XYZ file of C-alpha atoms in Angstrom:
82
model
C 11.331 7.041 -12.446
C 9.788 4.864 -10.059
C 6.144 5.013 -8.243
C 4.985 3.868 -4.887
C 1.289 3.663 -5.024
C -1.988 2.749 -2.811
C -5.076 1.288 -4.458
C -8.203 1.135 -2.804
C -10.139 -2.294 -3.804
C -13.703 -2.754 -3.889
C -13.883 -4.612 -0.666
C -12.105 -1.227 0.630
C -8.815 -2.899 1.568
C -5.782 -0.921 0.625
C -3.029 -2.421 -1.534
C 0.601 -0.797 -1.844
C 2.634 -1.463 -4.607
C 5.743 -0.261 -6.659
C 6.116 0.098 -10.511
C 8.035 2.120 -13.125
C 4.957 2.292 -15.321
C 2.275 3.464 -13.398
C -0.667 3.617 -16.124
C 0.123 -0.151 -17.192
C 0.233 -1.262 -13.715
C -3.052 0.064 -12.749
C -4.547 -1.103 -16.015
C -2.974 -4.783 -15.017
C -4.728 -4.468 -11.646
C -8.087 -3.549 -13.142
C -7.841 -6.377 -15.799
C -7.207 -9.186 -12.808
C -3.539 -9.991 -13.692
C -2.307 -9.333 -10.225
C -3.070 -12.002 -7.632
C -3.778 -10.058 -4.585
C -6.356 -7.639 -6.344
C -7.568 -10.132 -9.250
C -10.565 -10.697 -6.880
C -11.185 -7.255 -5.504
C -11.948 -5.436 -8.710
C -12.397 -2.746 -9.556
C -9.370 -0.770 -7.973
C -8.861 2.952 -7.738
C -5.610 4.661 -7.462
C -5.729 6.773 -4.187
C -2.201 7.571 -3.423
C 1.000 8.114 -5.622
C 4.646 9.094 -4.881
C 7.682 9.252 -7.210
C 11.171 8.633 -6.741
C 14.227 8.655 -9.089
C 15.830 5.578 -7.650
C 14.281 2.199 -7.281
C 15.766 1.592 -4.059
C 14.260 4.731 -2.377
C 10.850 3.555 -3.952
C 11.075 0.008 -2.498
C 12.238 1.398 0.926
C 9.017 3.708 0.856
C 6.921 0.846 -0.114
C 8.169 -1.468 2.695
C 7.572 1.421 5.160
C 4.099 2.095 4.007
C 3.148 -1.742 4.083
C 4.346 -1.953 7.659
C 1.958 0.800 8.724
C -1.473 0.224 10.190
C -4.637 0.875 8.336
C -5.215 4.346 10.004
C -2.074 5.799 9.276
C -2.535 4.898 5.527
C -5.939 6.477 5.592
C -4.132 9.676 6.915
C -1.560 9.750 4.069
C -4.237 9.083 1.483
C -6.340 12.075 3.011
C -3.479 14.444 3.002
C -2.499 13.412 -0.935
C -6.311 14.065 -1.822
C -5.973 17.534 -0.210
C -3.101 18.521 -2.210
């Protein structure tokens, strides 16, 4: 299982990533072990999708990363309403 996730950083920027171990990856982010988020702590998980195939997850991550912030915020809002 692979996960595409979005984090909201302390400075309100959004970070999109992919992992096979979501809990471990979020912990790594909050411990400052990842370059992009290490100076933006803490981070909060605000969106997640799961995929059975890594390539599908990678394609979705790439798609989301290409979106403008407004579209990402709408995705997060829809996710939080579930």
